Structures are given as structure tokens and as C-alpha cells.
Amino acid sequence: MSIGERLPSPEEVVGRQMLFFGRSDVQNQFFSIAFCLILAWLISRRFWTYLTAKFPEVTEFYWNDQRLSLRQYFAALLNHLDFPIMSLGLLNLSQIIFASQNWKEGLLFVAIRLLWVYLIYQFFLVSLYAIFPLNIIQKFHYRLFAPLLSIFIIGTIINLYNNVSQIAQIPLFNLFNTAISLRIIFSLVGGLYFWIVIVGLIENLSLDFIRLQPNLDAGSAEASLLLIRYFLITLGIVLILGYIGVNATAIAAITGGLSVGIGFGLQQVVSNFVSGILLLFEGVLKPGDIISIEGQISEVKSLGIRATTVKVLTDNSEKIIPNQTFFTSDITTYTGSDRLVNCSITIGVGYDSCSQQVMDILLKIAQEHPQVLQDPSPSAFLIEFGESTLNFELKFWLDDVNLRTRVISDINCQILNRFSQLNIEIPFPQRDIHIYSQSNRSLTSDS
């Protein structure tokens, strides 16, 4: 905007736009565009319904972690491009008709240009489906790509009869002696939203790449990426506030209000926030760790600044644990320095058994189990001379605490079967119980 040029008022902007849409030639073009788009959509849906019935194994997409096969990619390409291609064909036909009748066709030119942008956008989207997991691209399609395309289309339409740059500078109200315009509001709200979404997209793609690397610790990498994510979000907030020109007085007022709120009711929130920062910096807890909390074995699913999500392994439920809990309670971790889990089985046999034979059997059973680690190797000991048994202990290692119950059960069954085959007795307590009635005692006394 040149110096001295007057900014239009909001009422003038709305009036101009209504005047533009009220013109008969504009309405005719809008009706023609709407008719072409609706007709193209109906034809494309009918065509896709026919394809799904004819080739269901190719046209069915499951939005999970899988990637598209080559045949599914071409089907997805057809699904995403048929509507814009048909729309372009119908709009070009409408343009020819308008030109033959000497009607104005400027809006049709704009619609065709926007549809070309939409066609390129759809091709770009399907290309991402072929490279990255479907669920990630599907999520960010609606959070990032579609909003950006919508803003571009709306801005193009408004700019047909208004200057978007002038509209963005119209002051709406004053806050802390600063004029708040549409540009400031959009930069603060939209800029922060898109910045957070883009950082999340980078984090998701980085995690997907890390999981494909077998030599990298995915849990540690995820914790590091989470820390980087919050740093970038904080940096983005500072940069956006600096861009819109928030002055020091406003920041001081906001900070003062927050300090009062923290002093009265946000102590727990701040405590959890600080605890989350410490957990991420110290690295004592990371996604994938197996811990015992509140007497339940759980797996850490995700770390957050305020709380940590864990999955209880016994019933597959999930719990949200405030971060300060990890600093105020005793937490047992099975994956702190490594993921090795020590298991122990105690069993007693009769005194007539050969102790060396029993230990050899126990060791062989443990070594033959596919889940038992050979390094550290299993070991067996004669640990106690019991009242009626020789007590042995079998110790072995696993690399996954989730396998513990099942492996112990397998080995116990193998021990029972092997001892039965070799006639090795597993004694059990036996007692003789003598019952005396009152009449028996009296007869014994009289005799």
C-alpha cells in the first residue's frame, strides 16, 4: 500500500464483495462453475463405485501404517485425479460456450486456474501416500495441506474484487496500545497453528525413519525428538510474537497475570511441567520402557510435558500418569540400563535323586527354549537340603519382560514331563491324621 492511501473500512470491504457477487454476469459464471463441479463429482463417484465393485482388492485402502502397493497407488491416483480432470474438462467446455455467446468469462479462467492447482495438490498428496505411511499423511492432510489449500482458494476469490493486503491491515481493536489487525490475528493464530503442525509432521516422519534403523534406540530417539519439538514450538512462539510486534509492556502484563494464576492454582501444573522437562533431559524414562508403577507392570507409550502415558500389560488399559509422580514415588524399571530380565524357578526332588542329573536336565530344558538367552547363559544350583526334598534353582535370562510368565510356564511344563519320564520324584508333604472320639477315650479309660 502506498503512503497516504486510505485503508478501507470493514463495511466497505463487505459492500464491495456483495456488489461483486450481485452482478448478473458473475452469478451466471458461479452457477456454471457450481454445475460443472457437481456434475464432475457425481460422475467421478459413480465411476469409483464401479471400480470398487469390480476390483475390491485394489481399491480398498486401510489407513494404517502400511504403504500402498503399486496397483493400489495407481488406484489411489485415479481416485484423487478423476474429479479435477473431469471438472477441468467441463469448465473448459463452459468457457467455450461463454466465449461463443460473447459472455464474460473471467471467473471461469480463475476457476480453471484453481482447479489446476487442486490437480497438482492431489497428485502431490498421492505421491506422499506412496512414500510414507498412510496414517501419517492422512492425518496431516486434514491438519496442514487442506487448510493451506483452502486459505489459498479463499484468498484468490476475495482478491478478485478486494485487495487482500489492504484488508489484512485494517485495525479491528487496540490491545495494550497496539492496533490489532487481521494480519496480526492471522499471524498469531494461523502462524502458530501451522508452525506446531509442521513441527509435528517433521517429528512423525523422523520417528518413521528412525524405526526403520535397527541399530538406533527408538525410545531414546523419540524422547530426544520430543524435547526438540517443544524447543521449536517455544522458538516459534517467540518469533511470531516478535514478527507481529508485541511490545515489552504487553509481555510484562501477560507474565504478571500468569504469575498470579500460578501462585493461586497452577502449582501442580508447573510441577508436572518441570518434571517433564527433567525427565526428557535426564533420559531416565523413554518410550518403550517397562516399569512397575502402582504395583502394575506397564509399558511407557509416550512422554509429554505434563503427563506420561503408560499401557498396563495385564489388561492392555492405558493410564495417564502426572510427571511429578516419577519424582515423588518409587518406580521400578526393567529396562533402565538394558532390557535383560532375570527369571528363577525353584523345584524340590526326592533325596534318592542324583543331583548332577537334575541340574543337567534343568540346564538342558532352559537352553532348548527359543526365548531363553544363551548369553548370559542359564545356570542351575542345589540351594538347600529341605525337610523332605533336595531344593534346586534354575536361573535364566530373557530380553523381554512381557515373555516372563509364558516362558516360566513352558519351562515348568517341560520339567514336569522330563521328570515323569525319568521317574524323578517331586515329593509333596504327607501327614497321618488320628481322630479320637469321646466314647473311644471313655472305653480306653474303663478297660
Coordinates of C-alpha atoms in Angstrom, one line a residue:
M1 CA 0.0 0.0 0.0
S2 CA 1.4 3.4 -1.0
I3 CA 1.9 6.2 1.6
G4 CA -1.2 8.2 2.2
E5 CA -3.5 5.6 0.7
R6 CA -6.6 5.2 2.9
L7 CA -7.4 1.8 4.2
P8 CA -11.0 0.6 3.5
S9 CA -13.3 0.0 6.5
P10 CA -14.7 -3.5 7.1
E11 CA -18.1 -2.3 5.9
E12 CA -16.6 -1.1 2.6
V13 CA -14.9 -4.5 2.1
V14 CA -18.1 -6.4 2.7
G15 CA -20.0 -3.9 0.5
R16 CA -17.6 -4.3 -2.4
Q17 CA -17.7 -8.1 -2.1
M18 CA -21.5 -8.2 -2.1
L19 CA -21.6 -5.8 -5.0
F20 CA -19.3 -8.1 -6.9
F21 CA -21.3 -11.2 -6.2
G22 CA -24.6 -9.4 -7.0
R23 CA -23.6 -8.8 -10.7
S24 CA -25.6 -11.0 -13.1
D25 CA -22.5 -11.9 -15.2
V26 CA -20.7 -13.1 -12.0
Q27 CA -23.7 -15.1 -10.9
N28 CA -24.0 -16.8 -14.3
Q29 CA -20.4 -17.8 -14.1
F30 CA -20.8 -19.0 -10.5
F31 CA -23.8 -21.1 -11.4
S32 CA -21.9 -22.6 -14.4
I33 CA -18.9 -23.4 -12.2
A34 CA -21.1 -25.0 -9.5
F35 CA -23.0 -27.1 -12.1
C36 CA -19.7 -28.3 -13.6
L37 CA -18.2 -29.2 -10.2
I38 CA -21.4 -31.1 -9.0
L39 CA -21.7 -33.0 -12.3
A40 CA -18.0 -33.9 -12.3
W41 CA -18.3 -35.1 -8.6
L42 CA -21.3 -37.3 -9.4
I43 CA -19.6 -38.8 -12.4
S44 CA -16.4 -39.5 -10.5
R45 CA -18.2 -41.1 -7.6
R46 CA -20.2 -43.3 -10.0
F47 CA -17.0 -44.3 -11.7
W48 CA -15.3 -45.1 -8.4
T49 CA -18.3 -47.1 -7.2
Y50 CA -18.0 -49.2 -10.4
L51 CA -14.2 -49.7 -9.8
T52 CA -14.7 -50.7 -6.1
A53 CA -17.2 -53.3 -7.1
K54 CA -15.1 -54.6 -10.0
F55 CA -11.7 -54.6 -8.2
P56 CA -12.2 -54.6 -4.4
E57 CA -8.8 -55.9 -3.6
V58 CA -7.1 -52.9 -5.3
T59 CA -9.5 -50.1 -4.4
E60 CA -9.8 -50.8 -0.7
F61 CA -7.3 -48.7 1.3
Y62 CA -6.6 -49.2 5.0
W63 CA -5.4 -46.1 6.7
N64 CA -2.8 -47.7 9.0
D65 CA 1.0 -48.0 9.0
Q66 CA 1.2 -49.8 5.7
R67 CA 2.3 -48.3 2.4
L68 CA 0.4 -48.6 -0.9
S69 CA 1.3 -51.4 -3.3
L70 CA 2.0 -50.4 -6.9
R71 CA -1.6 -51.4 -8.0
Q72 CA -3.1 -49.6 -5.0
Y73 CA -1.0 -46.5 -5.9
F74 CA -2.4 -46.3 -9.4
A75 CA -5.9 -46.8 -8.0
A76 CA -5.4 -44.0 -5.5
L77 CA -4.0 -41.8 -8.2
L78 CA -7.2 -42.5 -10.3
N79 CA -9.4 -41.8 -7.2
H80 CA -7.8 -38.5 -6.5
L81 CA -7.4 -37.2 -10.0
D82 CA -10.6 -38.2 -11.7
F83 CA -12.7 -35.3 -10.2
P84 CA -10.3 -32.4 -11.0
I85 CA -9.7 -33.8 -14.5
M86 CA -13.4 -34.1 -15.2
S87 CA -14.0 -30.7 -13.7
L88 CA -11.4 -29.1 -15.9
G89 CA -12.9 -30.7 -19.0
L90 CA -16.4 -29.5 -18.1
L91 CA -15.2 -26.0 -17.2
N92 CA -13.2 -25.6 -20.5
L93 CA -16.4 -26.7 -22.3
S94 CA -18.3 -24.0 -20.4
Q95 CA -15.7 -21.4 -21.3
I96 CA -16.0 -22.2 -25.0
I97 CA -19.8 -21.8 -24.7
F98 CA -19.4 -18.5 -22.9
A99 CA -16.9 -17.2 -25.5
S100 CA -19.3 -18.2 -28.4
Q101 CA -22.0 -16.1 -26.8
N102 CA -19.7 -13.2 -26.0
W103 CA -20.4 -13.5 -22.3
K104 CA -17.8 -12.5 -19.7
E105 CA -15.7 -15.5 -18.7
G106 CA -13.1 -14.0 -16.3
L107 CA -14.4 -16.0 -13.4
L108 CA -14.2 -19.2 -15.4
F109 CA -10.5 -18.5 -16.1
V110 CA -9.9 -18.2 -12.3
A111 CA -11.8 -21.4 -11.6
I112 CA -9.8 -23.3 -14.2
R113 CA -6.5 -21.9 -12.7
L114 CA -7.6 -23.0 -9.2
L115 CA -8.5 -26.5 -10.5
W116 CA -5.1 -26.9 -12.0
V117 CA -3.7 -26.0 -8.5
Y118 CA -6.0 -28.6 -7.0
L119 CA -5.0 -31.2 -9.5
I120 CA -1.3 -30.7 -8.7
Y121 CA -2.2 -30.8 -5.0
Q122 CA -4.0 -34.1 -5.4
F123 CA -1.0 -35.6 -7.3
F124 CA 1.4 -34.4 -4.6
L125 CA -0.8 -36.0 -1.9
V126 CA -1.0 -39.4 -3.7
S127 CA 2.8 -39.3 -4.2
L128 CA 3.2 -38.9 -0.4
Y129 CA 1.0 -41.9 0.1
A130 CA 3.4 -43.9 -2.0
I131 CA 6.4 -42.8 0.1
F132 CA 5.2 -42.5 3.7
P133 CA 2.8 -44.5 5.9
L134 CA -0.8 -43.8 5.0
N135 CA -2.0 -42.9 8.5
I136 CA 0.6 -40.1 8.9
I137 CA -0.2 -38.4 5.6
Q138 CA -3.9 -38.9 6.1
K139 CA -3.7 -37.1 9.5
F140 CA -1.6 -34.2 8.2
H141 CA -3.7 -34.0 5.0
Y142 CA -6.6 -32.5 7.1
R143 CA -4.4 -30.6 9.6
L144 CA -1.9 -29.0 7.2
F145 CA -2.3 -29.5 3.5
A146 CA -6.1 -29.0 3.2
P147 CA -6.2 -25.8 5.4
L148 CA -3.3 -24.3 3.3
L149 CA -5.2 -25.0 0.1
S150 CA -8.4 -23.6 1.5
I151 CA -6.7 -20.4 2.5
F152 CA -5.2 -20.0 -1.0
I153 CA -8.6 -20.6 -2.7
I154 CA -10.4 -18.2 -0.3
G155 CA -7.7 -15.5 -0.7
T156 CA -7.8 -15.8 -4.5
I157 CA -11.6 -15.4 -4.5
I158 CA -11.5 -12.4 -2.2
N159 CA -8.7 -10.8 -4.2
L160 CA -11.0 -10.7 -7.3
Y161 CA -12.7 -7.5 -6.1
N162 CA -10.7 -6.6 -3.0
N163 CA -7.1 -6.1 -2.1
V164 CA -6.2 -8.8 0.4
S165 CA -3.1 -7.0 1.6
Q166 CA -5.2 -3.9 2.4
I167 CA -7.8 -6.0 4.2
A168 CA -5.1 -7.6 6.3
Q169 CA -4.0 -4.2 7.6
I170 CA -7.5 -3.0 8.7
P171 CA -7.3 -2.3 12.5
L172 CA -10.0 -4.1 14.4
F173 CA -9.3 -3.0 18.0
N174 CA -6.5 -1.9 20.3
L175 CA -4.8 -4.1 22.9
F176 CA -2.0 -2.8 25.2
N177 CA -1.8 0.3 23.0
T178 CA -1.2 -1.9 19.9
A179 CA -3.6 -1.8 16.9
I180 CA -4.7 -5.4 16.3
S181 CA -5.3 -6.0 12.6
L182 CA -6.4 -9.1 10.7
R183 CA -2.7 -9.6 9.7
I184 CA -1.7 -9.8 13.4
I185 CA -4.6 -12.1 14.3
F186 CA -3.8 -14.5 11.4
S187 CA -0.1 -14.4 12.1
L188 CA -0.7 -15.2 15.8
V189 CA -3.4 -17.8 15.4
G190 CA -2.7 -19.3 12.0
G191 CA 1.1 -18.9 12.1
L192 CA 1.3 -20.6 15.5
Y193 CA -1.1 -23.4 14.4
F194 CA 0.7 -24.1 11.2
W195 CA 4.1 -24.0 12.9
I196 CA 3.0 -26.5 15.5
V197 CA 1.5 -28.8 12.8
I198 CA 4.7 -28.6 10.7
V199 CA 6.9 -29.4 13.7
G200 CA 4.6 -32.4 14.5
L201 CA 4.9 -33.6 10.8
I202 CA 8.7 -33.4 10.9
E203 CA 8.7 -35.3 14.2
N204 CA 6.4 -38.1 12.8
L205 CA 8.4 -38.5 9.7
S206 CA 11.7 -38.6 11.7
L207 CA 10.2 -41.3 14.0
D208 CA 9.1 -43.3 11.0
F209 CA 12.7 -43.1 9.6
I210 CA 14.3 -44.0 13.0
R211 CA 12.1 -47.1 13.4
L212 CA 13.5 -48.4 10.1
Q213 CA 17.0 -48.2 11.5
P214 CA 17.7 -51.4 13.6
N215 CA 20.8 -50.0 15.2
L216 CA 19.1 -47.0 16.8
D217 CA 17.3 -46.9 20.1
A218 CA 13.8 -45.8 19.1
G219 CA 12.9 -44.9 22.7
S220 CA 15.8 -42.6 23.2
A221 CA 15.4 -41.0 19.8
E222 CA 11.7 -40.4 20.5
A223 CA 12.4 -38.7 23.8
S224 CA 15.1 -36.5 22.1
L225 CA 12.7 -35.6 19.3
L226 CA 10.0 -34.7 21.8
L227 CA 12.5 -32.3 23.5
I228 CA 13.4 -30.8 20.1
R229 CA 9.7 -30.4 19.3
Y230 CA 8.9 -28.4 22.4
F231 CA 12.0 -26.3 21.9
L232 CA 11.0 -25.5 18.3
I233 CA 7.4 -24.7 19.4
T234 CA 8.8 -22.2 22.0
L235 CA 11.1 -20.7 19.4
G236 CA 8.2 -20.3 17.0
I237 CA 6.1 -18.5 19.6
V238 CA 8.9 -16.1 20.3
L239 CA 9.5 -15.4 16.6
I240 CA 5.8 -14.9 15.9
L241 CA 5.4 -12.5 18.8
G242 CA 8.4 -10.6 17.5
Y243 CA 7.0 -10.5 14.0
I244 CA 3.7 -9.1 15.0
G245 CA 5.5 -6.5 17.1
V246 CA 4.3 -7.4 20.6
N247 CA 5.9 -4.8 22.9
A248 CA 7.5 -5.4 26.3
T249 CA 4.6 -3.9 28.2
A250 CA 2.2 -6.5 26.8
I251 CA 4.6 -9.3 27.7
A252 CA 5.1 -7.9 31.2
A253 CA 1.3 -7.7 31.7
I254 CA 0.8 -11.3 30.5
T255 CA 3.6 -12.6 32.6
G256 CA 2.3 -10.8 35.7
G257 CA -1.2 -12.3 35.1
L258 CA 0.3 -15.8 34.7
S259 CA 2.4 -15.4 37.9
V260 CA -0.7 -14.6 39.9
G261 CA -2.5 -17.6 38.4
I262 CA 0.4 -19.9 39.1
G263 CA 0.6 -18.6 42.7
F264 CA -3.1 -19.4 43.3
G265 CA -3.9 -22.6 41.5
L266 CA -1.4 -23.8 39.0
Q267 CA 1.3 -25.2 41.3
Q268 CA 0.6 -28.8 40.2
V269 CA 0.7 -27.9 36.5
V270 CA 4.0 -26.2 36.9
S271 CA 5.4 -29.0 38.9
N272 CA 4.4 -31.5 36.3
F273 CA 5.8 -29.3 33.6
V274 CA 9.2 -29.0 35.3
S275 CA 9.2 -32.7 36.0
G276 CA 8.5 -33.4 32.3
I277 CA 11.4 -31.3 31.3
L278 CA 13.7 -33.1 33.8
L279 CA 12.6 -36.5 32.5
L280 CA 13.4 -35.6 29.0
F281 CA 16.8 -34.0 29.8
E282 CA 17.9 -36.8 32.1
G283 CA 16.7 -39.6 29.9
V284 CA 15.8 -41.9 32.8
L285 CA 12.5 -42.7 31.2
K286 CA 11.8 -43.2 27.5
P287 CA 9.0 -44.7 25.3
G288 CA 9.2 -48.4 25.2
D289 CA 10.5 -48.8 28.8
I290 CA 8.9 -51.4 31.0
I291 CA 8.2 -50.2 34.6
S292 CA 6.4 -51.2 37.7
I293 CA 4.1 -48.4 38.9
E294 CA 1.3 -48.6 41.5
G295 CA 2.0 -52.4 41.7
Q296 CA 1.4 -52.9 38.0
I297 CA 3.8 -53.8 35.2
S298 CA 3.4 -51.2 32.4
E299 CA 5.0 -50.0 29.2
V300 CA 5.7 -46.4 28.6
K301 CA 3.9 -45.3 25.4
S302 CA 4.6 -41.6 25.2
L303 CA 6.2 -38.8 27.2
G304 CA 4.6 -35.4 27.4
I305 CA 5.5 -32.2 29.1
R306 CA 2.6 -32.5 31.6
A307 CA 2.0 -36.3 31.8
T308 CA 3.2 -39.7 30.6
T309 CA 1.0 -42.3 29.0
V310 CA 1.6 -45.9 30.1
K311 CA -0.1 -49.2 29.0
V312 CA -0.8 -51.7 31.7
L313 CA 0.4 -55.1 30.4
T314 CA -2.1 -57.2 32.4
D315 CA -5.3 -55.8 30.8
N316 CA -4.0 -53.6 27.9
S317 CA -5.5 -50.4 29.5
E318 CA -3.8 -47.1 29.4
K319 CA -3.1 -44.7 32.3
I320 CA -2.1 -41.0 32.2
I321 CA 0.5 -40.5 35.0
P322 CA 1.4 -36.9 36.0
N323 CA 5.1 -36.4 35.6
Q324 CA 5.8 -35.4 39.2
T325 CA 4.8 -39.0 40.2
F326 CA 8.0 -40.3 38.8
F327 CA 9.9 -38.0 41.2
T328 CA 7.8 -38.5 44.3
S329 CA 7.2 -42.3 44.2
D330 CA 9.4 -45.3 43.9
I331 CA 9.4 -46.6 40.3
T332 CA 10.9 -49.9 39.3
T333 CA 12.2 -50.1 35.7
Y334 CA 13.1 -53.3 33.9
T335 CA 14.7 -51.5 31.0
G336 CA 16.9 -48.9 32.7
S337 CA 20.4 -49.8 31.6
D338 CA 19.4 -52.8 29.5
R339 CA 16.3 -54.9 28.7
L340 CA 17.5 -58.2 30.3
V341 CA 15.1 -59.8 32.8
N342 CA 16.3 -62.5 35.3
C343 CA 13.9 -65.4 35.9
S344 CA 14.2 -68.0 38.7
I345 CA 12.4 -71.4 39.1
T346 CA 12.7 -73.3 42.4
I347 CA 11.9 -77.1 42.5
G348 CA 12.4 -79.9 45.0
V349 CA 13.1 -83.5 44.3
G350 CA 13.5 -86.6 46.4
Y351 CA 16.6 -87.4 48.4
D352 CA 17.2 -90.5 46.2
S353 CA 17.7 -88.4 43.1
C354 CA 21.1 -87.7 41.5
S355 CA 21.8 -84.0 42.0
Q356 CA 24.0 -83.7 38.9
Q357 CA 21.4 -85.4 36.7
V358 CA 18.7 -83.0 38.0
M359 CA 20.9 -79.9 37.3
D360 CA 21.8 -81.2 33.8
I361 CA 18.1 -81.7 33.0
L362 CA 17.2 -78.2 34.2
L363 CA 20.0 -76.6 32.2
K364 CA 19.1 -78.5 29.0
I365 CA 15.5 -77.6 29.2
A366 CA 16.4 -73.9 29.6
Q367 CA 18.9 -74.0 26.8
E368 CA 16.5 -75.6 24.4
H369 CA 13.8 -72.9 24.9
P370 CA 14.0 -70.4 22.0
Q371 CA 13.2 -67.3 24.1
V372 CA 15.9 -68.0 26.8
L373 CA 19.1 -66.1 26.2
Q374 CA 22.4 -68.0 25.9
D375 CA 24.4 -65.0 26.9
P376 CA 24.1 -64.7 29.9
S377 CA 23.8 -68.5 30.0
P378 CA 21.3 -70.4 32.2
S379 CA 22.6 -71.8 35.4
A380 CA 21.3 -74.4 37.9
F381 CA 22.2 -74.8 41.6
L382 CA 21.5 -77.1 44.5
I383 CA 20.5 -74.5 47.0
E384 CA 19.0 -76.2 50.1
F385 CA 18.6 -79.5 51.9
G386 CA 14.9 -79.3 52.7
E387 CA 12.8 -81.3 55.2
S388 CA 11.9 -83.9 52.6
T389 CA 13.4 -82.6 49.4
L390 CA 16.6 -81.5 47.7
N391 CA 15.8 -78.0 46.5
F392 CA 17.2 -76.7 43.2
E393 CA 17.1 -73.3 41.5
L394 CA 17.2 -72.7 37.7
K395 CA 18.1 -69.2 36.7
F396 CA 17.9 -67.8 33.1
W397 CA 17.6 -64.5 31.3
L398 CA 15.1 -63.0 28.9
D399 CA 15.3 -59.8 26.8
D400 CA 11.6 -59.0 27.1
V401 CA 9.7 -58.8 30.5
N402 CA 6.4 -59.5 28.6
L403 CA 7.6 -63.0 27.9
R404 CA 8.3 -63.9 31.5
T405 CA 5.1 -65.6 32.6
R406 CA 4.8 -67.6 29.4
V407 CA 8.4 -68.8 29.3
I408 CA 8.3 -69.8 33.0
S409 CA 5.1 -71.8 32.3
D410 CA 6.7 -73.5 29.3
I411 CA 9.8 -74.5 31.3
N412 CA 7.7 -75.7 34.3
C413 CA 5.7 -78.0 31.9
Q414 CA 8.9 -79.3 30.4
I415 CA 10.4 -80.0 33.8
L416 CA 7.3 -81.9 34.9
N417 CA 7.3 -84.0 31.7
R418 CA 11.0 -84.8 31.8
F419 CA 11.0 -85.8 35.5
S420 CA 8.0 -88.0 34.9
Q421 CA 9.8 -89.8 32.0
L422 CA 12.9 -90.4 34.1
N423 CA 11.0 -91.3 37.3
I424 CA 12.4 -88.4 39.3
E425 CA 10.1 -87.9 42.2
I426 CA 8.8 -84.5 43.2
P427 CA 7.8 -85.1 46.8
F428 CA 4.8 -83.5 48.5
P429 CA 4.1 -83.3 52.2
Q430 CA 2.2 -86.3 53.7
R431 CA 0.6 -86.4 57.2
D432 CA -1.1 -89.1 59.2
I433 CA -4.2 -87.8 61.0
H434 CA -5.6 -89.8 64.0
I435 CA -9.2 -89.0 65.1
Y436 CA -10.3 -89.9 68.7
S437 CA -13.9 -89.6 69.7
Q438 CA -15.0 -89.1 73.4
S439 CA -16.6 -92.6 73.6
N440 CA -13.3 -94.2 72.5
R441 CA -11.5 -92.3 75.2
S442 CA -14.0 -93.5 77.8
L443 CA -13.7 -97.1 76.8
T444 CA -10.0 -96.9 76.9
S445 CA -10.2 -95.4 80.4
D446 CA -12.6 -98.2 81.8
S447 CA -10.5 -101.0 80.5

